[in-house]
Amino acid sequence: MDFLTIFLIISLIALAIFTFVIFRHIKKKQNIPRLETEGVLTKITMAKYRGEETGFYVKYKVDGKEYLAILGDAGAKNIFKTTPVGTKVTVLYNPDNPQDAYAELRDLN
């Protein structure tokens, strides 16, 4: 076998292993039980140059303790234009680790 064939075989094996690991991680994340609580949109950032993450920030409470989640930048441009700070949202959190949370963008529209 020549070098290119060996390289392609090794690359395909590495890609298969990587894909397996990623899908396993995604499946594991999907199986985490989630509980709902009410949160409030507290801030929306659009610029990374200020040292902040681009995204939207939501405060929520679990068992009397307050948490702040930075919930990513997917759709943040539209949220920034249409949704004011102070909007109530449904937050889904992991009961074993309440900081592990997310809010559906549909809640913000």
PDB file of N, CA, C and O in Angstrom, residues 10-24:
ATOM      1  N   ILE A  10      -6.412   5.619   7.784  1.00  0.00           N
ATOM      2  CA  ILE A  10      -6.268   6.147   9.145  1.00  0.00           C
ATOM      3  C   ILE A  10      -7.213   7.329   9.359  1.00  0.00           C
ATOM      4  O   ILE A  10      -7.852   7.444  10.407  1.00  0.00           O
ATOM      5  N   SER A  11      -7.340   8.197   8.364  1.00  0.00           N
ATOM      6  CA  SER A  11      -8.241   9.347   8.475  1.00  0.00           C
ATOM      7  C   SER A  11      -9.695   8.907   8.625  1.00  0.00           C
ATOM      8  O   SER A  11     -10.438   9.470   9.434  1.00  0.00           O
ATOM      9  N   LEU A  12     -10.107   7.916   7.868  1.00  0.00           N
ATOM     10  CA  LEU A  12     -11.479   7.418   7.960  1.00  0.00           C
ATOM     11  C   LEU A  12     -11.749   6.771   9.316  1.00  0.00           C
ATOM     12  O   LEU A  12     -12.819   6.960   9.900  1.00  0.00           O
ATOM     13  N   ILE A  13     -10.791   6.041   9.833  1.00  0.00           N
ATOM     14  CA  ILE A  13     -10.945   5.433  11.156  1.00  0.00           C
ATOM     15  C   ILE A  13     -11.051   6.528  12.218  1.00  0.00           C
ATOM     16  O   ILE A  13     -11.916   6.475  13.097  1.00  0.00           O
ATOM     17  N   ALA A  14     -10.195   7.532  12.133  1.00  0.00           N
ATOM     18  CA  ALA A  14     -10.235   8.642  13.095  1.00  0.00           C
ATOM     19  C   ALA A  14     -11.563   9.385  13.009  1.00  0.00           C
ATOM     20  O   ALA A  14     -12.158   9.737  14.032  1.00  0.00           O
ATOM     21  N   LEU A  15     -12.060   9.611  11.811  1.00  0.00           N
ATOM     22  CA  LEU A  15     -13.346  10.284  11.625  1.00  0.00           C
ATOM     23  C   LEU A  15     -14.481   9.453  12.214  1.00  0.00           C
ATOM     24  O   LEU A  15     -15.379   9.989  12.868  1.00  0.00           O
ATOM     25  N   ALA A  16     -14.441   8.154  12.013  1.00  0.00           N
ATOM     26  CA  ALA A  16     -15.484   7.279  12.566  1.00  0.00           C
ATOM     27  C   ALA A  16     -15.471   7.319  14.095  1.00  0.00           C
ATOM     28  O   ALA A  16     -16.524   7.410  14.730  1.00  0.00           O
ATOM     29  N   ILE A  17     -14.288   7.274  14.692  1.00  0.00           N
ATOM     30  CA  ILE A  17     -14.186   7.335  16.155  1.00  0.00           C
ATOM     31  C   ILE A  17     -14.681   8.678  16.663  1.00  0.00           C
ATOM     32  O   ILE A  17     -15.453   8.745  17.629  1.00  0.00           O
ATOM     33  N   PHE A  18     -14.261   9.757  16.024  1.00  0.00           N
ATOM     34  CA  PHE A  18     -14.692  11.100  16.416  1.00  0.00           C
ATOM     35  C   PHE A  18     -16.214  11.226  16.335  1.00  0.00           C
ATOM     36  O   PHE A  18     -16.862  11.727  17.254  1.00  0.00           O
ATOM     37  N   THR A  19     -16.806  10.748  15.249  1.00  0.00           N
ATOM     38  CA  THR A  19     -18.259  10.808  15.071  1.00  0.00           C
ATOM     39  C   THR A  19     -18.969  10.011  16.155  1.00  0.00           C
ATOM     40  O   THR A  19     -19.954  10.473  16.729  1.00  0.00           O
ATOM     41  N   PHE A  20     -18.473   8.829  16.465  1.00  0.00           N
ATOM     42  CA  PHE A  20     -19.059   7.998  17.515  1.00  0.00           C
ATOM     43  C   PHE A  20     -19.032   8.727  18.860  1.00  0.00           C
ATOM     44  O   PHE A  20     -20.029   8.762  19.576  1.00  0.00           O
ATOM     45  N   VAL A  21     -17.902   9.326  19.200  1.00  0.00           N
ATOM     46  CA  VAL A  21     -17.764  10.029  20.476  1.00  0.00           C
ATOM     47  C   VAL A  21     -18.715  11.222  20.539  1.00  0.00           C
ATOM     48  O   VAL A  21     -19.389  11.448  21.548  1.00  0.00           O
ATOM     49  N   ILE A  22     -18.811  11.998  19.477  1.00  0.00           N
ATOM     50  CA  ILE A  22     -19.698  13.165  19.446  1.00  0.00           C
ATOM     51  C   ILE A  22     -21.154  12.739  19.602  1.00  0.00           C
ATOM     52  O   ILE A  22     -21.895  13.309  20.405  1.00  0.00           O
ATOM     53  N   PHE A  23     -21.593  11.747  18.840  1.00  0.00           N
ATOM     54  CA  PHE A  23     -22.983  11.301  18.939  1.00  0.00           C
ATOM     55  C   PHE A  23     -23.289  10.720  20.314  1.00  0.00           C
ATOM     56  O   PHE A  23     -24.375  10.906  20.850  1.00  0.00           O
ATOM     57  N   ARG A  24     -22.336  10.034  20.894  1.00  0.00           N
ATOM     58  CA  ARG A  24     -22.528   9.489  22.244  1.00  0.00           C
ATOM     59  C   ARG A  24     -22.692  10.622  23.258  1.00  0.00           C
ATOM     60  O   ARG A  24     -23.550  10.567  24.140  1.00  0.00           O
TER      61      ARG A  24
END
